[in-house]
GROMACS .gro file of C-alpha atoms in nm:
model
  437
    1MET     CA    1   0.000   0.000   0.000
    2ILE     CA    2   0.118   0.349  -0.081
    3SER     CA    3   0.114   0.587   0.216
    4LEU     CA    4  -0.072   0.916   0.202
    5LYS     CA    5   0.256   1.102   0.255
    6GLU     CA    6   0.417   0.924  -0.042
    7ILE     CA    7   0.121   1.021  -0.258
    8GLU     CA    8   0.135   1.383  -0.143
    9ASP     CA    9   0.512   1.403  -0.205
   10ASN     CA   10   0.497   1.260  -0.559
   11ILE     CA   11   0.149   1.329  -0.695
   12LYS     CA   12   0.268   1.608  -0.928
   13SER     CA   13   0.501   1.373  -1.119
   14LYS     CA   14   0.324   1.201  -1.407
   15GLU     CA   15   0.602   0.942  -1.437
   16TRP     CA   16   0.563   0.853  -1.070
   17ARG     CA   17   0.185   0.833  -1.099
   18LEU     CA   18   0.203   0.596  -1.398
   19GLU     CA   19   0.442   0.362  -1.217
   20ASN     CA   20   0.277   0.366  -0.874
   21LEU     CA   21  -0.094   0.449  -0.877
   22TYR     CA   22  -0.254   0.222  -1.134
   23TYR     CA   23  -0.346  -0.147  -1.140
   24ILE     CA   24  -0.421  -0.363  -1.443
   25LEU     CA   25  -0.513  -0.722  -1.522
   26ASP     CA   26  -0.222  -0.927  -1.654
   27VAL     CA   27  -0.240  -1.197  -1.924
   28LYS     CA   28  -0.348  -1.449  -1.657
   29GLY     CA   29  -0.630  -1.225  -1.536
   30GLN     CA   30  -0.449  -1.137  -1.214
   31LYS     CA   31  -0.444  -0.790  -1.062
   32ILE     CA   32  -0.096  -0.637  -1.077
   33LYS     CA   33   0.049  -0.288  -1.044
   34PHE     CA   34   0.103  -0.123  -1.380
   35LYS     CA   35   0.474  -0.097  -1.458
   36PRO     CA   36   0.547   0.026  -1.812
   37ASN     CA   37   0.734  -0.232  -2.021
   38TRP     CA   38   1.013  -0.158  -2.270
   39ALA     CA   39   0.776  -0.069  -2.557
   40GLN     CA   40   0.550   0.146  -2.340
   41LEU     CA   41   0.847   0.333  -2.190
   42TYR     CA   42   1.010   0.394  -2.526
   43PHE     CA   43   0.689   0.527  -2.675
   44PHE     CA   44   0.606   0.743  -2.372
   45ASN     CA   45   0.954   0.900  -2.367
   46CYS     CA   46   0.973   0.963  -2.743
   47LEU     CA   47   0.617   1.048  -2.842
   48HIS     CA   48   0.515   1.343  -3.059
   49SER     CA   49   0.185   1.532  -3.087
   50ARG     CA   50   0.085   1.287  -3.363
   51ASN     CA   51   0.210   0.930  -3.363
   52ILE     CA   52   0.161   0.630  -3.588
   53ILE     CA   53   0.264   0.295  -3.447
   54LEU     CA   54   0.328  -0.020  -3.652
   55LYS     CA   55   0.383  -0.309  -3.416
   56ALA     CA   56   0.391  -0.674  -3.327
   57ARG     CA   57   0.103  -0.810  -3.121
   58GLN     CA   58   0.057  -0.795  -2.745
   59LEU     CA   59   0.299  -0.517  -2.653
   60GLY     CA   60   0.055  -0.334  -2.424
   61LEU     CA   61   0.037  -0.006  -2.614
   62THR     CA   62  -0.342   0.014  -2.589
   63THR     CA   63  -0.314  -0.047  -2.215
   64LEU     CA   64  -0.068   0.241  -2.190
   65ALA     CA   65  -0.303   0.461  -2.393
   66CYS     CA   66  -0.592   0.389  -2.154
   67ILE     CA   67  -0.388   0.447  -1.837
   68ASP     CA   68  -0.216   0.757  -1.978
   69ALA     CA   69  -0.544   0.914  -2.091
   70LEU     CA   70  -0.714   0.830  -1.759
   71ASP     CA   71  -0.427   0.993  -1.572
   72ASP     CA   72  -0.452   1.312  -1.778
   73CYS     CA   73  -0.826   1.325  -1.713
   74LEU     CA   74  -0.774   1.288  -1.338
   75PHE     CA   75  -0.504   1.552  -1.309
   76THR     CA   76  -0.590   1.800  -1.588
   77PRO     CA   77  -0.919   1.993  -1.567
   78ASN     CA   78  -1.151   1.986  -1.869
   79PHE     CA   79  -0.944   1.725  -2.051
   80LYS     CA   80  -1.143   1.519  -2.302
   81ALA     CA   81  -0.996   1.185  -2.412
   82GLY     CA   82  -1.134   0.946  -2.673
   83ILE     CA   83  -1.025   0.591  -2.750
   84ILE     CA   84  -1.151   0.418  -3.065
   85ALA     CA   85  -1.160   0.038  -3.084
   86HIS     CA   86  -1.212  -0.150  -3.409
   87ASN     CA   87  -1.521  -0.335  -3.282
   88ARG     CA   88  -1.774  -0.321  -2.998
   89GLU     CA   89  -1.624  -0.618  -2.813
   90ASP     CA   90  -1.285  -0.450  -2.791
   91ALA     CA   91  -1.445  -0.118  -2.696
   92HIS     CA   92  -1.625  -0.287  -2.405
   93SER     CA   93  -1.308  -0.471  -2.300
   94PHE     CA   94  -1.089  -0.160  -2.316
   95PHE     CA   95  -1.332   0.035  -2.099
   96GLU     CA   96  -1.417  -0.233  -1.842
   97ASP     CA   97  -1.079  -0.408  -1.811
   98LYS     CA   98  -0.845  -0.115  -1.858
   99VAL     CA   99  -1.008   0.223  -1.787
  100GLN     CA  100  -1.277   0.134  -1.530
  101PHE     CA  101  -1.060  -0.130  -1.359
  102ALA     CA  102  -0.768   0.111  -1.324
  103TYR     CA  103  -0.993   0.383  -1.182
  104ASP     CA  104  -1.173   0.151  -0.938
  105ASN     CA  105  -0.840   0.030  -0.798
  106LEU     CA  106  -0.685   0.372  -0.740
  107PRO     CA  107  -0.604   0.471  -0.381
  108SER     CA  108  -0.924   0.605  -0.227
  109GLU     CA  109  -0.759   0.942  -0.161
  110VAL     CA  110  -0.705   0.990  -0.535
  111ARG     CA  111  -1.058   0.877  -0.629
  112ASN     CA  112  -1.223   1.092  -0.365
  113ALA     CA  113  -1.032   1.400  -0.480
  114ASN     CA  114  -1.189   1.368  -0.825
  115PRO     CA  115  -1.491   1.136  -0.820
  116ALA     CA  116  -1.624   0.991  -1.143
  117THR     CA  117  -1.974   0.936  -1.273
  118THR     CA  118  -2.086   0.715  -1.558
  119ASP     CA  119  -2.357   0.889  -1.757
  120ARG     CA  120  -2.336   0.655  -2.057
  121ALA     CA  121  -2.184   0.320  -2.147
  122GLY     CA  122  -1.810   0.336  -2.206
  123LYS     CA  123  -1.759   0.678  -2.049
  124LEU     CA  124  -1.627   0.819  -1.721
  125ALA     CA  125  -1.689   1.186  -1.640
  126PHE     CA  126  -1.499   1.351  -1.354
  127ALA     CA  127  -1.574   1.632  -1.112
  128ASN     CA  128  -1.297   1.847  -1.264
  129GLY     CA  129  -1.479   1.859  -1.598
  130SER     CA  130  -1.266   1.595  -1.768
  131SER     CA  131  -1.393   1.276  -1.928
  132ILE     CA  132  -1.269   0.963  -2.102
  133ARG     CA  133  -1.476   0.763  -2.346
  134VAL     CA  134  -1.415   0.437  -2.534
  135ALA     CA  135  -1.621   0.378  -2.850
  136THR     CA  136  -1.600   0.261  -3.210
  137SER     CA  137  -1.625   0.616  -3.349
  138PHE     CA  138  -1.641   0.982  -3.251
  139ARG     CA  139  -1.863   1.209  -3.458
  140SER     CA  140  -1.875   1.529  -3.256
  141GLY     CA  141  -1.712   1.723  -2.975
  142THR     CA  142  -1.359   1.848  -2.915
  143LEU     CA  143  -1.087   1.615  -2.788
  144GLN     CA  144  -0.748   1.679  -2.631
  145ARG     CA  145  -0.646   1.316  -2.682
  146LEU     CA  146  -0.740   1.057  -2.944
  147HIS     CA  147  -0.609   0.701  -2.955
  148VAL     CA  148  -0.718   0.468  -3.236
  149SER     CA  149  -0.649   0.099  -3.178
  150GLU     CA  150  -0.599  -0.143  -3.471
  151PHE     CA  151  -0.646   0.130  -3.730
  152GLY     CA  152  -0.505  -0.106  -3.995
  153LYS     CA  153  -0.792  -0.348  -3.931
  154ILE     CA  154  -1.044  -0.066  -3.945
  155CYS     CA  155  -0.905   0.048  -4.282
  156ALA     CA  156  -0.914  -0.306  -4.422
  157LYS     CA  157  -1.253  -0.417  -4.289
  158TYR     CA  158  -1.447  -0.094  -4.243
  159PRO     CA  159  -1.319   0.163  -4.497
  160ALA     CA  160  -1.619   0.390  -4.438
  161LYS     CA  161  -1.542   0.398  -4.065
  162ALA     CA  162  -1.174   0.468  -4.141
  163LYS     CA  163  -1.276   0.763  -4.357
  164GLU     CA  164  -1.501   0.890  -4.078
  165ILE     CA  165  -1.212   0.872  -3.831
  166ILE     CA  166  -0.986   1.073  -4.061
  167THR     CA  167  -1.245   1.333  -4.158
  168GLY     CA  168  -1.432   1.346  -3.827
  169ALA     CA  169  -1.254   1.226  -3.514
  170LEU     CA  170  -0.907   1.342  -3.624
  171ASN     CA  171  -1.038   1.690  -3.693
  172ALA     CA  172  -1.194   1.700  -3.347
  173VAL     CA  173  -0.840   1.715  -3.205
  174HIS     CA  174  -0.684   2.060  -3.227
  175THR     CA  175  -0.332   2.106  -3.363
  176GLY     CA  176  -0.074   2.032  -3.095
  177MET     CA  177  -0.301   1.793  -2.905
  178ARG     CA  178  -0.206   1.425  -2.913
  179VAL     CA  179  -0.327   1.167  -3.164
  180ASP     CA  180  -0.206   0.805  -3.172
  181PHE     CA  181  -0.288   0.554  -3.444
  182GLU     CA  182  -0.159   0.205  -3.360
  183SER     CA  183  -0.205  -0.127  -3.535
  184THR     CA  184  -0.061  -0.440  -3.679
  185ALA     CA  185  -0.044  -0.431  -4.058
  186GLU     CA  186  -0.330  -0.531  -4.288
  187GLY     CA  187  -0.181  -0.525  -4.637
  188ARG     CA  188  -0.047  -0.254  -4.865
  189GLN     CA  189  -0.363  -0.048  -4.894
  190GLY     CA  190  -0.573   0.188  -4.687
  191LYS     CA  191  -0.501   0.499  -4.484
  192PHE     CA  192  -0.295   0.322  -4.218
  193PHE     CA  193  -0.049   0.198  -4.481
  194GLU     CA  194  -0.038   0.541  -4.646
  195LEU     CA  195   0.025   0.725  -4.318
  196CYS     CA  196   0.295   0.477  -4.216
  197GLN     CA  197   0.471   0.525  -4.550
  198ILE     CA  198   0.461   0.904  -4.524
  199ALA     CA  199   0.580   0.904  -4.162
  200GLU     CA  200   0.856   0.648  -4.220
  201ASN     CA  201   0.984   0.833  -4.527
  202LEU     CA  202   0.993   1.158  -4.329
  203GLN     CA  203   1.185   0.981  -4.053
  204ILE     CA  204   1.435   0.828  -4.298
  205SER     CA  205   1.493   1.162  -4.469
  206GLY     CA  206   1.560   1.334  -4.137
  207GLY     CA  207   1.288   1.590  -4.201
  208THR     CA  208   1.155   1.816  -3.927
  209LEU     CA  209   0.829   1.709  -3.764
  210THR     CA  210   0.555   1.970  -3.744
  211ASP     CA  211   0.251   1.939  -3.517
  212GLU     CA  212   0.057   1.812  -3.819
  213ASP     CA  213   0.308   1.535  -3.903
  214PHE     CA  214   0.285   1.181  -3.771
  215LYS     CA  215   0.596   1.041  -3.603
  216PHE     CA  216   0.668   0.683  -3.708
  217PHE     CA  217   0.719   0.410  -3.449
  218PHE     CA  218   0.794   0.046  -3.530
  219PHE     CA  219   0.807  -0.230  -3.269
  220PRO     CA  220   0.934  -0.565  -3.408
  221TRP     CA  221   0.867  -0.897  -3.238
  222PHE     CA  222   1.229  -0.967  -3.145
  223LYS     CA  223   1.253  -0.665  -2.913
  224HIS     CA  224   0.995  -0.814  -2.679
  225PRO     CA  225   1.178  -1.012  -2.407
  226GLY     CA  226   0.879  -1.243  -2.361
  227TYR     CA  227   0.891  -1.375  -2.716
  228ARG     CA  228   1.124  -1.667  -2.654
  229ILE     CA  229   1.094  -2.031  -2.545
  230ASN     CA  230   1.326  -2.319  -2.461
  231SER     CA  231   1.464  -2.445  -2.791
  232LYS     CA  232   1.491  -2.809  -2.685
  233GLY     CA  233   1.317  -3.030  -2.942
  234VAL     CA  234   1.242  -2.744  -3.184
  235GLN     CA  235   1.327  -2.826  -3.546
  236PHE     CA  236   1.482  -2.545  -3.752
  237THR     CA  237   1.425  -2.594  -4.124
  238GLN     CA  238   1.663  -2.448  -4.379
  239GLU     CA  239   1.386  -2.210  -4.478
  240MET     CA  240   1.369  -2.074  -4.123
  241GLN     CA  241   1.747  -2.053  -4.091
  242ASP     CA  242   1.760  -1.853  -4.415
  243TYR     CA  243   1.487  -1.624  -4.287
  244PHE     CA  244   1.669  -1.555  -3.959
  245SER     CA  245   1.991  -1.481  -4.148
  246LYS     CA  246   1.800  -1.234  -4.366
  247VAL     CA  247   1.650  -1.062  -4.061
  248GLU     CA  248   1.988  -1.034  -3.892
  249SER     CA  249   2.142  -0.891  -4.209
  250GLU     CA  250   1.867  -0.632  -4.256
  251THR     CA  251   1.831  -0.523  -3.892
  252GLY     CA  252   2.177  -0.576  -3.743
  253VAL     CA  253   2.017  -0.773  -3.458
  254LYS     CA  254   2.154  -1.108  -3.342
  255LEU     CA  255   1.869  -1.351  -3.277
  256ASP     CA  256   1.937  -1.608  -3.006
  257THR     CA  257   1.821  -1.969  -3.018
  258GLU     CA  258   1.529  -1.914  -2.780
  259GLN     CA  259   1.394  -1.628  -2.993
  260ARG     CA  260   1.427  -1.841  -3.305
  261ALA     CA  261   1.246  -2.130  -3.135
  262TRP     CA  262   0.956  -1.903  -3.037
  263TYR     CA  263   0.927  -1.772  -3.393
  264VAL     CA  264   0.932  -2.123  -3.545
  265LYS     CA  265   0.652  -2.244  -3.318
  266LYS     CA  266   0.441  -1.937  -3.392
  267PHE     CA  267   0.508  -1.973  -3.764
  268ASN     CA  268   0.391  -2.336  -3.754
  269VAL     CA  269   0.046  -2.204  -3.662
  270LEU     CA  270   0.026  -1.866  -3.838
  271GLY     CA  271   0.233  -1.937  -4.148
  272PRO     CA  272   0.291  -1.627  -4.365
  273ASP     CA  273   0.052  -1.429  -4.143
  274MET     CA  274   0.348  -1.405  -3.902
  275LYS     CA  275   0.477  -1.120  -4.114
  276GLN     CA  276   0.180  -0.899  -4.035
  277GLU     CA  277   0.114  -1.020  -3.680
  278PHE     CA  278   0.479  -1.037  -3.565
  279PRO     CA  279   0.687  -0.844  -3.820
  280SER     CA  280   1.065  -0.810  -3.820
  281THR     CA  281   1.076  -0.499  -4.042
  282PRO     CA  282   0.820  -0.239  -4.155
  283LYS     CA  283   0.852  -0.358  -4.515
  284GLU     CA  284   0.780  -0.716  -4.413
  285ALA     CA  285   0.475  -0.611  -4.209
  286PHE     CA  286   0.296  -0.485  -4.518
  287GLU     CA  287   0.382  -0.774  -4.749
  288GLN     CA  288   0.069  -0.922  -4.899
  289THR     CA  289  -0.007  -1.280  -4.805
  290ILE     CA  290  -0.086  -1.473  -5.121
  291ASP     CA  291  -0.282  -1.798  -5.111
  292GLY     CA  292   0.007  -2.022  -5.212
  293ALA     CA  293   0.238  -1.869  -4.954
  294TYR     CA  294   0.080  -2.082  -4.681
  295PHE     CA  295   0.229  -2.391  -4.846
  296ALA     CA  296   0.542  -2.249  -5.010
  297SER     CA  297   0.786  -2.469  -4.818
  298GLN     CA  298   0.571  -2.780  -4.869
  299PHE     CA  299   0.562  -2.730  -5.247
  300ARG     CA  300   0.935  -2.666  -5.249
  301LYS     CA  301   0.979  -3.005  -5.082
  302ILE     CA  302   0.743  -3.168  -5.333
  303ARG     CA  303   0.951  -3.032  -5.621
  304GLU     CA  304   1.280  -3.130  -5.458
  305THR     CA  305   1.161  -3.490  -5.412
  306GLY     CA  306   1.032  -3.521  -5.769
  307ARG     CA  307   0.665  -3.555  -5.682
  308ILE     CA  308   0.553  -3.322  -5.962
  309CYS     CA  309   0.592  -3.561  -6.251
  310SER     CA  310   0.394  -3.794  -6.476
  311VAL     CA  311   0.127  -3.958  -6.257
  312PRO     CA  312  -0.065  -4.216  -6.462
  313ILE     CA  313  -0.423  -4.303  -6.373
  314GLN     CA  314  -0.442  -4.640  -6.198
  315GLU     CA  315  -0.702  -4.860  -6.366
  316GLY     CA  316  -0.979  -4.989  -6.142
  317VAL     CA  317  -0.920  -4.724  -5.875
  318LYS     CA  318  -1.191  -4.466  -5.814
  319VAL     CA  319  -1.121  -4.100  -5.888
  320ASP     CA  320  -1.259  -3.865  -5.623
  321THR     CA  321  -1.316  -3.497  -5.700
  322TYR     CA  322  -1.268  -3.204  -5.464
  323TRP     CA  323  -1.447  -2.878  -5.543
  324ASP     CA  324  -1.393  -2.519  -5.443
  325LEU     CA  325  -1.724  -2.364  -5.544
  326GLY     CA  326  -1.710  -1.992  -5.616
  327MET     CA  327  -1.985  -1.748  -5.705
  328ASN     CA  328  -1.801  -1.493  -5.918
  329ASP     CA  329  -1.453  -1.629  -5.858
  330VAL     CA  330  -1.266  -1.926  -5.997
  331MET     CA  331  -1.427  -2.270  -5.971
  332ALA     CA  332  -1.157  -2.528  -5.900
  333ILE     CA  333  -1.189  -2.907  -5.926
  334TRP     CA  334  -0.916  -3.154  -5.828
  335PHE     CA  335  -0.925  -3.516  -5.949
  336VAL     CA  336  -0.758  -3.749  -5.698
  337GLN     CA  337  -0.680  -4.119  -5.664
  338VAL     CA  338  -0.587  -4.253  -5.321
  339ILE     CA  339  -0.352  -4.550  -5.351
  340GLY     CA  340  -0.221  -4.682  -5.022
  341ARG     CA  341  -0.115  -4.374  -4.825
  342GLU     CA  342  -0.050  -4.170  -5.139
  343CYS     CA  343  -0.281  -3.899  -5.268
  344ARG     CA  344  -0.229  -3.879  -5.643
  345PHE     CA  345  -0.359  -3.562  -5.807
  346VAL     CA  346  -0.415  -3.685  -6.161
  347ASP     CA  347  -0.606  -3.390  -6.309
  348TYR     CA  348  -0.724  -3.037  -6.240
  349TYR     CA  349  -0.983  -2.807  -6.394
  350GLU     CA  350  -1.075  -2.445  -6.328
  351ASN     CA  351  -1.304  -2.189  -6.486
  352SER     CA  352  -1.525  -1.896  -6.385
  353GLY     CA  353  -1.865  -1.751  -6.462
  354GLU     CA  354  -2.025  -2.089  -6.539
  355GLY     CA  355  -2.313  -2.275  -6.376
  356LEU     CA  356  -2.318  -2.625  -6.232
  357ALA     CA  357  -2.455  -2.772  -6.556
  358PHE     CA  358  -2.135  -2.665  -6.731
  359TYR     CA  359  -1.918  -2.843  -6.473
  360ALA     CA  360  -2.134  -3.155  -6.489
  361ARG     CA  361  -2.054  -3.164  -6.859
  362ILE     CA  362  -1.681  -3.126  -6.782
  363LEU     CA  363  -1.700  -3.430  -6.552
  364SER     CA  364  -1.861  -3.629  -6.830
  365GLU     CA  365  -1.598  -3.520  -7.083
  366LYS     CA  366  -1.311  -3.603  -6.847
  367LYS     CA  367  -1.464  -3.943  -6.784
  368GLN     CA  368  -1.476  -4.020  -7.156
  369GLU     CA  369  -1.136  -3.872  -7.244
  370ARG     CA  370  -0.938  -4.033  -6.961
  371ASP     CA  371  -1.151  -4.339  -6.885
  372LEU     CA  372  -1.223  -4.226  -6.530
  373PHE     CA  373  -1.418  -4.425  -6.272
  374TYR     CA  374  -1.564  -4.167  -6.032
  375GLY     CA  375  -1.590  -4.221  -5.660
  376GLU     CA  376  -1.703  -3.942  -5.429
  377HIS     CA  377  -1.749  -3.575  -5.513
  378TYR     CA  378  -1.649  -3.357  -5.216
  379GLY     CA  379  -1.785  -3.003  -5.188
  380PRO     CA  380  -1.758  -2.721  -4.931
  381HIS     CA  381  -1.994  -2.649  -4.643
  382ASP     CA  382  -2.181  -2.369  -4.825
  383LEU     CA  383  -2.332  -2.607  -5.083
  384ASN     CA  384  -2.654  -2.605  -4.884
  385VAL     CA  385  -2.700  -2.229  -4.918
  386ARG     CA  386  -3.001  -2.153  -5.134
  387GLU     CA  387  -2.947  -1.944  -5.445
  388LEU     CA  388  -3.126  -1.612  -5.464
  389GLY     CA  389  -3.395  -1.624  -5.729
  390THR     CA  390  -3.436  -2.003  -5.759
  391GLY     CA  391  -3.454  -2.090  -5.390
  392ILE     CA  392  -3.271  -2.416  -5.474
  393SER     CA  393  -2.945  -2.500  -5.301
  394ARG     CA  394  -2.639  -2.579  -5.509
  395PHE     CA  395  -2.635  -2.920  -5.338
  396ASN     CA  396  -2.981  -3.004  -5.477
  397ARG     CA  397  -2.908  -2.849  -5.816
  398ALA     CA  398  -2.595  -3.065  -5.845
  399LYS     CA  399  -2.798  -3.371  -5.748
  400GLN     CA  400  -3.041  -3.297  -6.031
  401LEU     CA  401  -2.740  -3.301  -6.265
  402GLY     CA  402  -2.615  -3.636  -6.135
  403ILE     CA  403  -2.346  -3.503  -5.899
  404ASN     CA  404  -2.405  -3.640  -5.551
  405PHE     CA  405  -2.187  -3.425  -5.328
  406VAL     CA  406  -2.041  -3.522  -4.993
  407VAL     CA  407  -2.043  -3.198  -4.795
  408VAL     CA  408  -1.719  -3.131  -4.607
  409PRO     CA  409  -1.789  -2.953  -4.274
  410ARG     CA  410  -1.628  -2.618  -4.215
  411VAL     CA  411  -1.315  -2.631  -4.001
  412GLY     CA  412  -1.356  -2.423  -3.686
  413LYS     CA  413  -1.012  -2.263  -3.695
  414LYS     CA  414  -0.835  -2.162  -4.015
  415ALA     CA  415  -0.498  -2.233  -3.852
  416ASP     CA  416  -0.604  -2.596  -3.789
  417ALA     CA  417  -0.701  -2.639  -4.154
  418ILE     CA  418  -0.370  -2.495  -4.274
  419GLU     CA  419  -0.170  -2.716  -4.039
  420ALA     CA  420  -0.362  -3.029  -4.146
  421SER     CA  421  -0.301  -2.943  -4.512
  422ARG     CA  422   0.071  -2.895  -4.451
  423ASN     CA  423   0.093  -3.237  -4.291
  424ALA     CA  424  -0.096  -3.399  -4.580
  425PHE     CA  425   0.137  -3.261  -4.849
  426SER     CA  426   0.404  -3.517  -4.761
  427LEU     CA  427   0.172  -3.783  -4.911
  428CYS     CA  428   0.086  -3.595  -5.231
  429TRP     CA  429   0.192  -3.647  -5.594
  430PHE     CA  430   0.091  -3.416  -5.881
  431ASP     CA  431   0.066  -3.495  -6.252
  432GLU     CA  432   0.281  -3.230  -6.417
  433LYS     CA  433   0.084  -3.214  -6.744
  434HIS     CA  434  -0.277  -3.235  -6.629
  435CYS     CA  435  -0.241  -3.032  -6.306
  436SER     CA  436  -0.062  -2.733  -6.455
  437VAL     CA  437  -0.245  -2.399  -6.462
   0.00000   0.00000   0.00000
C-alpha cells in the first residue's frame, strides 16, 4: 500500500503516478500494479503530438493509452480523451478491463479528490470537468487526446469507418493535441499503410516534424523479451534458418536460439501471417499474403523430391473430385486417386462464370477422355446455401445433374485447416501435365 505522505510528495510527477498508482489485469487475469514495459516506456519517452505505431502483437500499447489518458483526465481539468476500438467487443473490454478497472483500484484518496460518474456506457466523467470515453467512433465534440487501436484493421474491414475517423474524429483534435494511431499491418492499402509510408519516409529523410506530421514508431517482435521459449526439441528448417539470417542482415540484430524457437513455433500455426502479426521490419509487415504462400515450403519439398511428374491413372481405382465452389470467382476441381497412403492428383480443372450444368458436362468429358471411374465428389460447407432467385441449393441443383456431393464440414479454426493441409502434403503427388495452370 502506498502511504498518504508518499502520494502527497509525488502526486505532481506524471512518471511517478504511472508507475505507482494504477493497477491492471495481466495476461493471466491477475491484478498487478502497472509498470510500463520496454515498448510502453520507449513510446512514452519519445512520443510526438501525432504518432503512428506499426507493431507486433501484445505489446501493451493500448493499455498504456488507456492508463495515460485516464491519468490526464484525473489531473488535468476539462481534458477530453477518446479511445476508438475496431469493434464493440474491444471497446467494451478496453473500458471495463483497462479504464474502469484502473480507476476503481486507485487509492481512495485519489478517487475521492476527483470522483467519477458514468452517464453513458463506455464513459467516465470527472468532477474536474474531464472525461474519457471508449467507443467505435467519434462524430462530434472536441478532444485533447485521441487514440485509435488497430487502425489497420479498421481500414481493411471498415473503410467507411476509417474515412469517418480521418475526416471526423481526427479533426476533433486541435493542432498540438495528441493523436495516436496504432495497429498491426493489414496489407499494402488503406489509410494506415499510407500514413505509415509518409511518416517512415519523413523519418528516414531526417525531415523536421511539425505538429501536423505523424511520427513513425515500429516495434518488431524480437525486441519483446517475452517472445522466446526453450529451444529443446524445436526443429529449424533451412527455410527458417535462411529467414533468420536475412532478418539479422537487414536489422543488425543477433537472434538467439530461444527467440528463433519461439518464432518457429508461432510460424507453424500462423504461417505467412506471421509477417503482419509479428513483423521483423516495416517492409515485411505490409507484405501481402498470397494464397500459395501458406504452403510455399511444402511445395518446395514436393519439387525437390520429384513428386511433380507424370502420374498415370491407376485402372480400377476410383477418382474422387474435390471442389472449391465460387460465385463470381474461380471454380476449381481436383481429381484425386488414393492409392495406399499416397494422394495422387491426376487432373485439375478451373473456370469462372459458369453454372453447375457446365461443370457436370466437364466431368462427363473427363470421364470419356481419360476413362475415369468416379468415386465421391467432395464439396464445401456452403453447398446447402439456397441461391437467390431459384430458392434451390447448389447441393440439390448438383444432385439434379447427377453429382451427388459429400459436404465437407467447415473447419472451426483456419490455422487448424492450414496445419492439417501442410501435414498432408508429404503424401501428395501431382501430374505435371494435367495439373498445370
